[in-house]
Amino acid sequence: MAMTGDIYKLMTTEDMLQGHAELCIHAYGFVKSMALKCAIELGIPGAIHSNGGGATLGELASRIALPPSRLPRLRRLMRVLTVSSVFSIHYRQPDSADGGAAVYGLTRASRLLVGDETSPGLSHLVSLMLDPNLAAPFSGMSSWFMDERPRSIFEMHHGEDIWGVAARDVALSRSVGDGMDCDSRFVMEVLLREGLGREVFSGVGSLVDVGGGTGAVARGIAAAFPNVECSVLELPHVIAEAPADGDVRFVAGDMFEYIPPADAVLLKSVMHDWRDDECVKILQKCKEAIPSKDAGGKVIIINMVVGLGTSQDNNRKEAQGLYDLFLMVIEGGEREEDEWEKIFLEAGFSGYKIIPVLGIRSIIEVYP
Ligand SMILES: C[S@@+](CC[C@H](N)C(=O)[O-])C[C@H]1O[C@@H](n2cnc3c(N)ncnc32)[C@H](O)[C@@H]1O
């Protein structure tokens, strides 16, 4: 049997030391996540923005009302967040009034975390991704792999699936609702800004957004395409939180039981929450709700097609892989094209079209 020392003997000293640094980066990845969560909760992106787009440590501390004794720790937090490109850093001239102080700025990632009166940016989405209810079960992932009982990692940890817990736990329900609401506004902004929605929504007379949360997408479609009659089908506890709205009809129900009739059914960020057999059932209910292809019937899915997308290649591969593994906690997952095709055919659909225009995500039109 090889001794540990023998493993080391197979490596150069340079490889051992580089490997050690790489292991630190992988193992402390969660520290990076927690630093991001901390920055959002302290309001650092907004503080930099309202300081004119750049702030020294002192300026940041005063904007977020940090106790003075914590100032040296704030520098350490910002060091991790600049190394990981959440924030930028540059230095003022040494002869300036504050003698070459570091100035922290926003990057394209942290700019998305700046909220205003009309929108929280994507901060609530990132908070949902880091919600302890979802993050904590990951520490039991290896036990789950070795245990064949038909339950998700989330169920193994909480004793119930996410929708059951969310129905009782107002904080988790709000975390899902607020996170998905800001994601929906983000997607609508991109869709409408680039005129991409025209191809998908023009010609649709009525649309039901299934699992449509508190209605952000439906409201966006109703506002941009006044000819489309929009409704949302959701679980009763979600409908109870939805803001009253004249343009969108809310229907409380269960997508596994019944979907109200419409020309088109929209499923945004829904299918990746479910196993293949469950997706087939949802799609069969969608098929009952829409007219034939010739009469304009279609299902519109907004989700990932793993391997496709418009984001830069390396970012796309890593973001899609991480998203997929994240969803494994609730027995969901992202799908490659052939996996999508299989469930479409099994649910009785005749064809589909992928429109990969949403960064790491795509729009998929599915035809009866
Ligand atoms: C990940 S969220 C997506 C919300 C919304 N489509 C969006 O992208 O903002 C999934 C939604 O599916 C809803 N949902 C879960 N089970 C459902 C069911 N059986 N019938 C209807 N909606 C359901 C949840 O309440 C939740 O709002």
mmCIF file with all atom_site columns, N, CA and C in Angstrom, residues 203-271:
data_model
loop_
_atom_site.group_PDB
_atom_site.id
_atom_site.type_symbol
_atom_site.label_atom_id
_atom_site.label_alt_id
_atom_site.label_comp_id
_atom_site.label_asym_id
_atom_site.label_entity_id
_atom_site.label_seq_id
_atom_site.pdbx_PDB_ins_code
_atom_site.Cartn_x
_atom_site.Cartn_y
_atom_site.Cartn_z
_atom_site.occupancy
_atom_site.B_iso_or_equiv
_atom_site.pdbx_formal_charge
_atom_site.auth_seq_id
_atom_site.auth_comp_id
_atom_site.auth_asym_id
_atom_site.auth_atom_id
_atom_site.pdbx_PDB_model_num
ATOM 1   N N  . GLY A 1 203 ? -48.791 37.604 -31.872 1.00 0.00 ? 203 GLY A N  1
ATOM 2   C CA . GLY A 1 203 ? -49.680 36.565 -32.412 1.00 0.00 ? 203 GLY A CA 1
ATOM 3   C C  . GLY A 1 203 ? -50.314 35.727 -31.314 1.00 0.00 ? 203 GLY A C  1
ATOM 4   N N  . VAL A 1 204 ? -49.854 35.907 -30.058 1.00 0.00 ? 204 VAL A N  1
ATOM 5   C CA . VAL A 1 204 ? -50.463 35.163 -28.949 1.00 0.00 ? 204 VAL A CA 1
ATOM 6   C C  . VAL A 1 204 ? -51.622 36.004 -28.403 1.00 0.00 ? 204 VAL A C  1
ATOM 7   N N  . GLY A 1 205 ? -52.815 35.403 -28.322 1.00 0.00 ? 205 GLY A N  1
ATOM 8   C CA . GLY A 1 205 ? -53.978 36.149 -27.830 1.00 0.00 ? 205 GLY A CA 1
ATOM 9   C C  . GLY A 1 205 ? -54.107 36.056 -26.317 1.00 0.00 ? 205 GLY A C  1
ATOM 10  N N  . SER A 1 206 ? -53.760 34.889 -25.773 1.00 0.00 ? 206 SER A N  1
ATOM 11  C CA . SER A 1 206 ? -53.851 34.711 -24.321 1.00 0.00 ? 206 SER A CA 1
ATOM 12  C C  . SER A 1 206 ? -52.694 33.825 -23.863 1.00 0.00 ? 206 SER A C  1
ATOM 13  N N  . LEU A 1 207 ? -52.254 34.074 -22.627 1.00 0.00 ? 207 LEU A N  1
ATOM 14  C CA . LEU A 1 207 ? -51.091 33.338 -22.105 1.00 0.00 ? 207 LEU A CA 1
ATOM 15  C C  . LEU A 1 207 ? -51.299 33.071 -20.620 1.00 0.00 ? 207 LEU A C  1
ATOM 16  N N  . VAL A 1 208 ? -50.972 31.858 -20.189 1.00 0.00 ? 208 VAL A N  1
ATOM 17  C CA . VAL A 1 208 ? -50.997 31.581 -18.751 1.00 0.00 ? 208 VAL A CA 1
ATOM 18  C C  . VAL A 1 208 ? -49.576 31.247 -18.307 1.00 0.00 ? 208 VAL A C  1
ATOM 19  N N  . ASP A 1 209 ? -49.112 32.018 -17.304 1.00 0.00 ? 209 ASP A N  1
ATOM 20  C CA . ASP A 1 209 ? -47.760 31.806 -16.768 1.00 0.00 ? 209 ASP A CA 1
ATOM 21  C C  . ASP A 1 209 ? -47.893 30.819 -15.607 1.00 0.00 ? 209 ASP A C  1
ATOM 22  N N  . VAL A 1 210 ? -47.490 29.596 -15.863 1.00 0.00 ? 210 VAL A N  1
ATOM 23  C CA . VAL A 1 210 ? -47.676 28.518 -14.886 1.00 0.00 ? 210 VAL A CA 1
ATOM 24  C C  . VAL A 1 210 ? -46.497 28.516 -13.893 1.00 0.00 ? 210 VAL A C  1
ATOM 25  N N  . GLY A 1 211 ? -46.840 28.543 -12.597 1.00 0.00 ? 211 GLY A N  1
ATOM 26  C CA . GLY A 1 211 ? -45.798 28.708 -11.573 1.00 0.00 ? 211 GLY A CA 1
ATOM 27  C C  . GLY A 1 211 ? -45.188 30.085 -11.733 1.00 0.00 ? 211 GLY A C  1
ATOM 28  N N  . GLY A 1 212 ? -46.049 31.062 -12.028 1.00 0.00 ? 212 GLY A N  1
ATOM 29  C CA . GLY A 1 212 ? -45.603 32.417 -12.399 1.00 0.00 ? 212 GLY A CA 1
ATOM 30  C C  . GLY A 1 212 ? -45.313 33.321 -11.222 1.00 0.00 ? 212 GLY A C  1
ATOM 31  N N  . GLY A 1 213 ? -45.219 32.746 -10.013 1.00 0.00 ? 213 GLY A N  1
ATOM 32  C CA . GLY A 1 213 ? -44.849 33.538 -8.835  1.00 0.00 ? 213 GLY A CA 1
ATOM 33  C C  . GLY A 1 213 ? -45.850 34.655 -8.601  1.00 0.00 ? 213 GLY A C  1
ATOM 34  N N  . THR A 1 214 ? -45.340 35.826 -8.246  1.00 0.00 ? 214 THR A N  1
ATOM 35  C CA . THR A 1 214 ? -46.235 36.943 -7.943  1.00 0.00 ? 214 THR A CA 1
ATOM 36  C C  . THR A 1 214 ? -46.534 37.791 -9.190  1.00 0.00 ? 214 THR A C  1
ATOM 37  N N  . GLY A 1 215 ? -46.181 37.270 -10.362 1.00 0.00 ? 215 GLY A N  1
ATOM 38  C CA . GLY A 1 215 ? -46.693 37.858 -11.607 1.00 0.00 ? 215 GLY A CA 1
ATOM 39  C C  . GLY A 1 215 ? -45.783 38.836 -12.321 1.00 0.00 ? 215 GLY A C  1
ATOM 40  N N  . ALA A 1 216 ? -44.480 38.877 -11.969 1.00 0.00 ? 216 ALA A N  1
ATOM 41  C CA . ALA A 1 216 ? -43.598 39.884 -12.595 1.00 0.00 ? 216 ALA A CA 1
ATOM 42  C C  . ALA A 1 216 ? -43.515 39.704 -14.111 1.00 0.00 ? 216 ALA A C  1
ATOM 43  N N  . VAL A 1 217 ? -43.401 38.452 -14.571 1.00 0.00 ? 217 VAL A N  1
ATOM 44  C CA . VAL A 1 217 ? -43.281 38.236 -16.021 1.00 0.00 ? 217 VAL A CA 1
ATOM 45  C C  . VAL A 1 217 ? -44.619 38.535 -16.695 1.00 0.00 ? 217 VAL A C  1
ATOM 46  N N  . ALA A 1 218 ? -45.708 38.039 -16.097 1.00 0.00 ? 218 ALA A N  1
ATOM 47  C CA . ALA A 1 218 ? -47.033 38.253 -16.705 1.00 0.00 ? 218 ALA A CA 1
ATOM 48  C C  . ALA A 1 218 ? -47.323 39.748 -16.811 1.00 0.00 ? 218 ALA A C  1
ATOM 49  N N  . ARG A 1 219 ? -46.979 40.512 -15.757 1.00 0.00 ? 219 ARG A N  1
ATOM 50  C CA . ARG A 1 219 ? -47.216 41.961 -15.800 1.00 0.00 ? 219 ARG A CA 1
ATOM 51  C C  . ARG A 1 219 ? -46.373 42.610 -16.891 1.00 0.00 ? 219 ARG A C  1
ATOM 52  N N  . GLY A 1 220 ? -45.121 42.159 -17.027 1.00 0.00 ? 220 GLY A N  1
ATOM 53  C CA . GLY A 1 220 ? -44.235 42.708 -18.065 1.00 0.00 ? 220 GLY A CA 1
ATOM 54  C C  . GLY A 1 220 ? -44.781 42.425 -19.458 1.00 0.00 ? 220 GLY A C  1
ATOM 55  N N  . ILE A 1 221 ? -45.285 41.199 -19.669 1.00 0.00 ? 221 ILE A N  1
ATOM 56  C CA . ILE A 1 221 ? -45.820 40.848 -20.993 1.00 0.00 ? 221 ILE A CA 1
ATOM 57  C C  . ILE A 1 221 ? -47.092 41.655 -21.258 1.00 0.00 ? 221 ILE A C  1
ATOM 58  N N  . ALA A 1 222 ? -47.968 41.748 -20.228 1.00 0.00 ? 222 ALA A N  1
ATOM 59  C CA . ALA A 1 222 ? -49.231 42.483 -20.412 1.00 0.00 ? 222 ALA A CA 1
ATOM 60  C C  . ALA A 1 222 ? -48.951 43.951 -20.751 1.00 0.00 ? 222 ALA A C  1
ATOM 61  N N  . ALA A 1 223 ? -47.913 44.523 -20.129 1.00 0.00 ? 223 ALA A N  1
ATOM 62  C CA . ALA A 1 223 ? -47.616 45.941 -20.384 1.00 0.00 ? 223 ALA A CA 1
ATOM 63  C C  . ALA A 1 223 ? -47.018 46.128 -21.784 1.00 0.00 ? 223 ALA A C  1
ATOM 64  N N  . ALA A 1 224 ? -46.134 45.200 -22.189 1.00 0.00 ? 224 ALA A N  1
ATOM 65  C CA . ALA A 1 224 ? -45.446 45.359 -23.483 1.00 0.00 ? 224 ALA A CA 1
ATOM 66  C C  . ALA A 1 224 ? -46.310 44.901 -24.662 1.00 0.00 ? 224 ALA A C  1
ATOM 67  N N  . PHE A 1 225 ? -47.194 43.935 -24.395 1.00 0.00 ? 225 PHE A N  1
ATOM 68  C CA . PHE A 1 225 ? -48.043 43.405 -25.475 1.00 0.00 ? 225 PHE A CA 1
ATOM 69  C C  . PHE A 1 225 ? -49.506 43.459 -25.005 1.00 0.00 ? 225 PHE A C  1
ATOM 70  N N  . PRO A 1 226 ? -50.138 44.643 -25.091 1.00 0.00 ? 226 PRO A N  1
ATOM 71  C CA . PRO A 1 226 ? -51.487 44.818 -24.526 1.00 0.00 ? 226 PRO A CA 1
ATOM 72  C C  . PRO A 1 226 ? -52.521 43.872 -25.143 1.00 0.00 ? 226 PRO A C  1
ATOM 73  N N  . ASN A 1 227 ? -52.203 43.302 -26.315 1.00 0.00 ? 227 ASN A N  1
ATOM 74  C CA . ASN A 1 227 ? -53.176 42.381 -26.924 1.00 0.00 ? 227 ASN A CA 1
ATOM 75  C C  . ASN A 1 227 ? -53.152 40.992 -26.291 1.00 0.00 ? 227 ASN A C  1
ATOM 76  N N  . VAL A 1 228 ? -52.131 40.719 -25.478 1.00 0.00 ? 228 VAL A N  1
ATOM 77  C CA . VAL A 1 228 ? -52.044 39.396 -24.855 1.00 0.00 ? 228 VAL A CA 1
ATOM 78  C C  . VAL A 1 228 ? -52.764 39.434 -23.499 1.00 0.00 ? 228 VAL A C  1
ATOM 79  N N  . GLU A 1 229 ? -53.773 38.585 -23.372 1.00 0.00 ? 229 GLU A N  1
ATOM 80  C CA . GLU A 1 229 ? -54.516 38.481 -22.106 1.00 0.00 ? 229 GLU A CA 1
ATOM 81  C C  . GLU A 1 229 ? -53.719 37.549 -21.187 1.00 0.00 ? 229 GLU A C  1
ATOM 82  N N  . CYS A 1 230 ? -53.225 38.076 -20.050 1.00 0.00 ? 230 CYS A N  1
ATOM 83  C CA . CYS A 1 230 ? -52.290 37.290 -19.232 1.00 0.00 ? 230 CYS A CA 1
ATOM 84  C C  . CYS A 1 230 ? -52.897 36.815 -17.923 1.00 0.00 ? 230 CYS A C  1
ATOM 85  N N  . SER A 1 231 ? -52.606 35.568 -17.573 1.00 0.00 ? 231 SER A N  1
ATOM 86  C CA . SER A 1 231 ? -52.972 35.087 -16.240 1.00 0.00 ? 231 SER A CA 1
ATOM 87  C C  . SER A 1 231 ? -51.810 34.289 -15.648 1.00 0.00 ? 231 SER A C  1
ATOM 88  N N  . VAL A 1 232 ? -51.895 34.087 -14.330 1.00 0.00 ? 232 VAL A N  1
ATOM 89  C CA . VAL A 1 232 ? -50.849 33.344 -13.600 1.00 0.00 ? 232 VAL A CA 1
ATOM 90  C C  . VAL A 1 232 ? -51.521 32.206 -12.852 1.00 0.00 ? 232 VAL A C  1
ATOM 91  N N  . LEU A 1 233 ? -50.983 30.989 -13.003 1.00 0.00 ? 233 LEU A N  1
ATOM 92  C CA . LEU A 1 233 ? -51.438 29.868 -12.177 1.00 0.00 ? 233 LEU A CA 1
ATOM 93  C C  . LEU A 1 233 ? -50.373 29.621 -11.122 1.00 0.00 ? 233 LEU A C  1
ATOM 94  N N  . GLU A 1 234 ? -50.774 29.648 -9.863  1.00 0.00 ? 234 GLU A N  1
ATOM 95  C CA . GLU A 1 234 ? -49.798 29.463 -8.768  1.00 0.00 ? 234 GLU A CA 1
ATOM 96  C C  . GLU A 1 234 ? -50.433 28.756 -7.582  1.00 0.00 ? 234 GLU A C  1
ATOM 97  N N  . LEU A 1 235 ? -49.576 28.320 -6.666  1.00 0.00 ? 235 LEU A N  1
ATOM 98  C CA . LEU A 1 235 ? -50.045 27.703 -5.426  1.00 0.00 ? 235 LEU A CA 1
ATOM 99  C C  . LEU A 1 235 ? -50.763 28.778 -4.588  1.00 0.00 ? 235 LEU A C  1
ATOM 100 N N  . PRO A 1 236 ? -51.781 28.370 -3.815  1.00 0.00 ? 236 PRO A N  1
ATOM 101 C CA . PRO A 1 236 ? -52.591 29.353 -3.078  1.00 0.00 ? 236 PRO A CA 1
ATOM 102 C C  . PRO A 1 236 ? -51.784 30.295 -2.179  1.00 0.00 ? 236 PRO A C  1
ATOM 103 N N  . HIS A 1 237 ? -50.739 29.761 -1.464  1.00 0.00 ? 237 HIS A N  1
ATOM 104 C CA . HIS A 1 237 ? -50.022 30.658 -0.536  1.00 0.00 ? 237 HIS A CA 1
ATOM 105 C C  . HIS A 1 237 ? -49.218 31.715 -1.287  1.00 0.00 ? 237 HIS A C  1
ATOM 106 N N  . VAL A 1 238 ? -48.867 31.446 -2.550  1.00 0.00 ? 238 VAL A N  1
ATOM 107 C CA . VAL A 1 238 ? -48.132 32.441 -3.352  1.00 0.00 ? 238 VAL A CA 1
ATOM 108 C C  . VAL A 1 238 ? -49.115 33.506 -3.865  1.00 0.00 ? 238 VAL A C  1
ATOM 109 N N  . ILE A 1 239 ? -50.283 33.037 -4.325  1.00 0.00 ? 239 ILE A N  1
ATOM 110 C CA . ILE A 1 239 ? -51.311 33.976 -4.809  1.00 0.00 ? 239 ILE A CA 1
ATOM 111 C C  . ILE A 1 239 ? -51.699 34.940 -3.678  1.00 0.00 ? 239 ILE A C  1
ATOM 112 N N  . ALA A 1 240 ? -51.734 34.425 -2.445  1.00 0.00 ? 240 ALA A N  1
ATOM 113 C CA . ALA A 1 240 ? -52.130 35.271 -1.311  1.00 0.00 ? 240 ALA A CA 1
ATOM 114 C C  . ALA A 1 240 ? -51.173 36.457 -1.151  1.00 0.00 ? 240 ALA A C  1
ATOM 115 N N  . GLU A 1 241 ? -49.927 36.312 -1.600  1.00 0.00 ? 241 GLU A N  1
ATOM 116 C CA . GLU A 1 241 ? -48.915 37.380 -1.458  1.00 0.00 ? 241 GLU A CA 1
ATOM 117 C C  . GLU A 1 241 ? -48.827 38.264 -2.708  1.00 0.00 ? 241 GLU A C  1
ATOM 118 N N  . ALA A 1 242 ? -49.506 37.853 -3.801  1.00 0.00 ? 242 ALA A N  1
ATOM 119 C CA . ALA A 1 242 ? -49.352 38.585 -5.073  1.00 0.00 ? 242 ALA A CA 1
ATOM 120 C C  . ALA A 1 242 ? -50.063 39.930 -5.000  1.00 0.00 ? 242 ALA A C  1
ATOM 121 N N  . PRO A 1 243 ? -49.394 40.977 -5.490  1.00 0.00 ? 243 PRO A N  1
ATOM 122 C CA . PRO A 1 243 ? -50.047 42.293 -5.472  1.00 0.00 ? 243 PRO A CA 1
ATOM 123 C C  . PRO A 1 243 ? -51.254 42.304 -6.412  1.00 0.00 ? 243 PRO A C  1
ATOM 124 N N  . ALA A 1 244 ? -52.343 42.989 -5.982  1.00 0.00 ? 244 ALA A N  1
ATOM 125 C CA . ALA A 1 244 ? -53.546 43.071 -6.827  1.00 0.00 ? 244 ALA A CA 1
ATOM 126 C C  . ALA A 1 244 ? -53.176 43.772 -8.126  1.00 0.00 ? 244 ALA A C  1
ATOM 127 N N  . ASP A 1 245 ? -53.706 43.292 -9.229  1.00 0.00 ? 245 ASP A N  1
ATOM 128 C CA . ASP A 1 245 ? -53.309 43.847 -10.516 1.00 0.00 ? 245 ASP A CA 1
ATOM 129 C C  . ASP A 1 245 ? -54.453 43.721 -11.505 1.00 0.00 ? 245 ASP A C  1
ATOM 130 N N  . GLY A 1 246 ? -54.813 44.842 -12.132 1.00 0.00 ? 246 GLY A N  1
ATOM 131 C CA . GLY A 1 246 ? -55.928 44.830 -13.074 1.00 0.00 ? 246 GLY A CA 1
ATOM 132 C C  . GLY A 1 246 ? -55.596 44.117 -14.373 1.00 0.00 ? 246 GLY A C  1
ATOM 133 N N  . ASP A 1 247 ? -54.283 44.087 -14.743 1.00 0.00 ? 247 ASP A N  1
ATOM 134 C CA . ASP A 1 247 ? -53.908 43.554 -16.061 1.00 0.00 ? 247 ASP A CA 1
ATOM 135 C C  . ASP A 1 247 ? -53.687 42.054 -16.070 1.00 0.00 ? 247 ASP A C  1
ATOM 136 N N  . VAL A 1 248 ? -53.518 41.468 -14.882 1.00 0.00 ? 248 VAL A N  1
ATOM 137 C CA . VAL A 1 248 ? -53.184 40.041 -14.811 1.00 0.00 ? 248 VAL A CA 1
ATOM 138 C C  . VAL A 1 248 ? -54.189 39.328 -13.909 1.00 0.00 ? 248 VAL A C  1
ATOM 139 N N  . ARG A 1 249 ? -54.696 38.184 -14.381 1.00 0.00 ? 249 ARG A N  1
ATOM 140 C CA . ARG A 1 249 ? -55.640 37.390 -13.576 1.00 0.00 ? 249 ARG A CA 1
ATOM 141 C C  . ARG A 1 249 ? -54.840 36.319 -12.829 1.00 0.00 ? 249 ARG A C  1
ATOM 142 N N  . PHE A 1 250 ? -55.096 36.175 -11.530 1.00 0.00 ? 250 PHE A N  1
ATOM 143 C CA . PHE A 1 250 ? -54.394 35.163 -10.738 1.00 0.00 ? 250 PHE A CA 1
ATOM 144 C C  . PHE A 1 250 ? -55.322 33.987 -10.456 1.00 0.00 ? 250 PHE A C  1
ATOM 145 N N  . VAL A 1 251 ? -54.832 32.790 -10.716 1.00 0.00 ? 251 VAL A N  1
ATOM 146 C CA . VAL A 1 251 ? -55.622 31.584 -10.495 1.00 0.00 ? 251 VAL A CA 1
ATOM 147 C C  . VAL A 1 251 ? -54.853 30.696 -9.517  1.00 0.00 ? 251 VAL A C  1
ATOM 148 N N  . ALA A 1 252 ? -55.497 30.360 -8.382  1.00 0.00 ? 252 ALA A N  1
ATOM 149 C CA . ALA A 1 252 ? -54.845 29.465 -7.410  1.00 0.00 ? 252 ALA A CA 1
ATOM 150 C C  . ALA A 1 252 ? -55.102 28.030 -7.838  1.00 0.00 ? 252 ALA A C  1
ATOM 151 N N  . GLY A 1 253 ? -54.058 27.219 -7.893  1.00 0.00 ? 253 GLY A N  1
ATOM 152 C CA . GLY A 1 253 ? -54.263 25.830 -8.305  1.00 0.00 ? 253 GLY A CA 1
ATOM 153 C C  . GLY A 1 253 ? -52.966 25.053 -8.302  1.00 0.00 ? 253 GLY A C  1
ATOM 154 N N  . ASP A 1 254 ? -53.035 23.863 -8.883  1.00 0.00 ? 254 ASP A N  1
ATOM 155 C CA . ASP A 1 254 ? -51.892 22.943 -8.911  1.00 0.00 ? 254 ASP A CA 1
ATOM 156 C C  . ASP A 1 254 ? -51.665 22.530 -10.365 1.00 0.00 ? 254 ASP A C  1
ATOM 157 N N  . MET A 1 255 ? -50.487 22.853 -10.900 1.00 0.00 ? 255 MET A N  1
ATOM 158 C CA . MET A 1 255 ? -50.212 22.583 -12.327 1.00 0.00 ? 255 MET A CA 1
ATOM 159 C C  . MET A 1 255 ? -50.245 21.092 -12.656 1.00 0.00 ? 255 MET A C  1
ATOM 160 N N  . PHE A 1 256 ? -50.141 20.242 -11.640 1.00 0.00 ? 256 PHE A N  1
ATOM 161 C CA . PHE A 1 256 ? -50.223 18.798 -11.914 1.00 0.00 ? 256 PHE A CA 1
ATOM 162 C C  . PHE A 1 256 ? -51.673 18.348 -12.090 1.00 0.00 ? 256 PHE A C  1
ATOM 163 N N  . GLU A 1 257 ? -52.627 19.239 -11.696 1.00 0.00 ? 257 GLU A N  1
ATOM 164 C CA . GLU A 1 257 ? -54.046 18.894 -11.774 1.00 0.00 ? 257 GLU A CA 1
ATOM 165 C C  . GLU A 1 257 ? -54.718 19.554 -12.980 1.00 0.00 ? 257 GLU A C  1
ATOM 166 N N  . TYR A 1 258 ? -54.504 20.885 -13.128 1.00 0.00 ? 258 TYR A N  1
ATOM 167 C CA . TYR A 1 258 ? -55.263 21.615 -14.139 1.00 0.00 ? 258 TYR A CA 1
ATOM 168 C C  . TYR A 1 258 ? -54.546 22.919 -14.489 1.00 0.00 ? 258 TYR A C  1
ATOM 169 N N  . ILE A 1 259 ? -54.515 23.207 -15.798 1.00 0.00 ? 259 ILE A N  1
ATOM 170 C CA . ILE A 1 259 ? -53.967 24.488 -16.259 1.00 0.00 ? 259 ILE A CA 1
ATOM 171 C C  . ILE A 1 259 ? -55.062 25.183 -17.062 1.00 0.00 ? 259 ILE A C  1
ATOM 172 N N  . PRO A 1 260 ? -55.394 26.433 -16.728 1.00 0.00 ? 260 PRO A N  1
ATOM 173 C CA . PRO A 1 260 ? -56.479 27.124 -17.449 1.00 0.00 ? 260 PRO A CA 1
ATOM 174 C C  . PRO A 1 260 ? -56.153 27.254 -18.939 1.00 0.00 ? 260 PRO A C  1
ATOM 175 N N  . PRO A 1 261 ? -57.164 27.174 -19.818 1.00 0.00 ? 261 PRO A N  1
ATOM 176 C CA . PRO A 1 261 ? -56.912 27.236 -21.266 1.00 0.00 ? 261 PRO A CA 1
ATOM 177 C C  . PRO A 1 261 ? -56.330 28.585 -21.707 1.00 0.00 ? 261 PRO A C  1
ATOM 178 N N  . ALA A 1 262 ? -55.413 28.544 -22.658 1.00 0.00 ? 262 ALA A N  1
ATOM 179 C CA . ALA A 1 262 ? -54.815 29.766 -23.222 1.00 0.00 ? 262 ALA A CA 1
ATOM 180 C C  . ALA A 1 262 ? -54.128 29.376 -24.529 1.00 0.00 ? 262 ALA A C  1
ATOM 181 N N  . ASP A 1 263 ? -53.809 30.387 -25.362 1.00 0.00 ? 263 ASP A N  1
ATOM 182 C CA . ASP A 1 263 ? -53.069 30.102 -26.608 1.00 0.00 ? 263 ASP A CA 1
ATOM 183 C C  . ASP A 1 263 ? -51.678 29.573 -26.290 1.00 0.00 ? 263 ASP A C  1
ATOM 184 N N  . ALA A 1 264 ? -51.074 30.185 -25.253 1.00 0.00 ? 264 ALA A N  1
ATOM 185 C CA . ALA A 1 264 ? -49.696 29.793 -24.909 1.00 0.00 ? 264 ALA A CA 1
ATOM 186 C C  . ALA A 1 264 ? -49.569 29.597 -23.415 1.00 0.00 ? 264 ALA A C  1
ATOM 187 N N  . VAL A 1 265 ? -48.754 28.614 -23.039 1.00 0.00 ? 265 VAL A N  1
ATOM 188 C CA . VAL A 1 265 ? -48.410 28.414 -21.620 1.00 0.00 ? 265 VAL A CA 1
ATOM 189 C C  . VAL A 1 265 ? -46.942 28.785 -21.469 1.00 0.00 ? 265 VAL A C  1
ATOM 190 N N  . LEU A 1 266 ? -46.649 29.621 -20.467 1.00 0.00 ? 266 LEU A N  1
ATOM 191 C CA . LEU A 1 266 ? -45.260 29.987 -20.188 1.00 0.00 ? 266 LEU A CA 1
ATOM 192 C C  . LEU A 1 266 ? -44.787 29.244 -18.933 1.00 0.00 ? 266 LEU A C  1
ATOM 193 N N  . LEU A 1 267 ? -43.591 28.695 -19.018 1.00 0.00 ? 267 LEU A N  1
ATOM 194 C CA . LEU A 1 267 ? -42.980 28.028 -17.854 1.00 0.00 ? 267 LEU A CA 1
ATOM 195 C C  . LEU A 1 267 ? -41.587 28.616 -17.688 1.00 0.00 ? 267 LEU A C  1
ATOM 196 N N  . LYS A 1 268 ? -41.458 29.628 -16.834 1.00 0.00 ? 268 LYS A N  1
ATOM 197 C CA . LYS A 1 268 ? -40.124 30.220 -16.646 1.00 0.00 ? 268 LYS A CA 1
ATOM 198 C C  . LYS A 1 268 ? -39.527 29.724 -15.325 1.00 0.00 ? 268 LYS A C  1
ATOM 199 N N  . SER A 1 269 ? -38.337 29.160 -15.426 1.00 0.00 ? 269 SER A N  1
ATOM 200 C CA . SER A 1 269 ? -37.620 28.658 -14.242 1.00 0.00 ? 269 SER A CA 1
ATOM 201 C C  . SER A 1 269 ? -38.484 27.701 -13.422 1.00 0.00 ? 269 SER A C  1
ATOM 202 N N  . VAL A 1 270 ? -39.296 26.913 -14.105 1.00 0.00 ? 270 VAL A N  1
ATOM 203 C CA . VAL A 1 270 ? -40.160 25.951 -13.412 1.00 0.00 ? 270 VAL A CA 1
ATOM 204 C C  . VAL A 1 270 ? -39.674 24.529 -13.675 1.00 0.00 ? 270 VAL A C  1
ATOM 205 N N  . MET A 1 271 ? -39.441 24.209 -14.955 1.00 0.00 ? 271 MET A N  1
ATOM 206 C CA . MET A 1 271 ? -39.139 22.815 -15.313 1.00 0.00 ? 271 MET A CA 1
ATOM 207 C C  . MET A 1 271 ? -37.869 22.306 -14.629 1.00 0.00 ? 271 MET A C  1
#
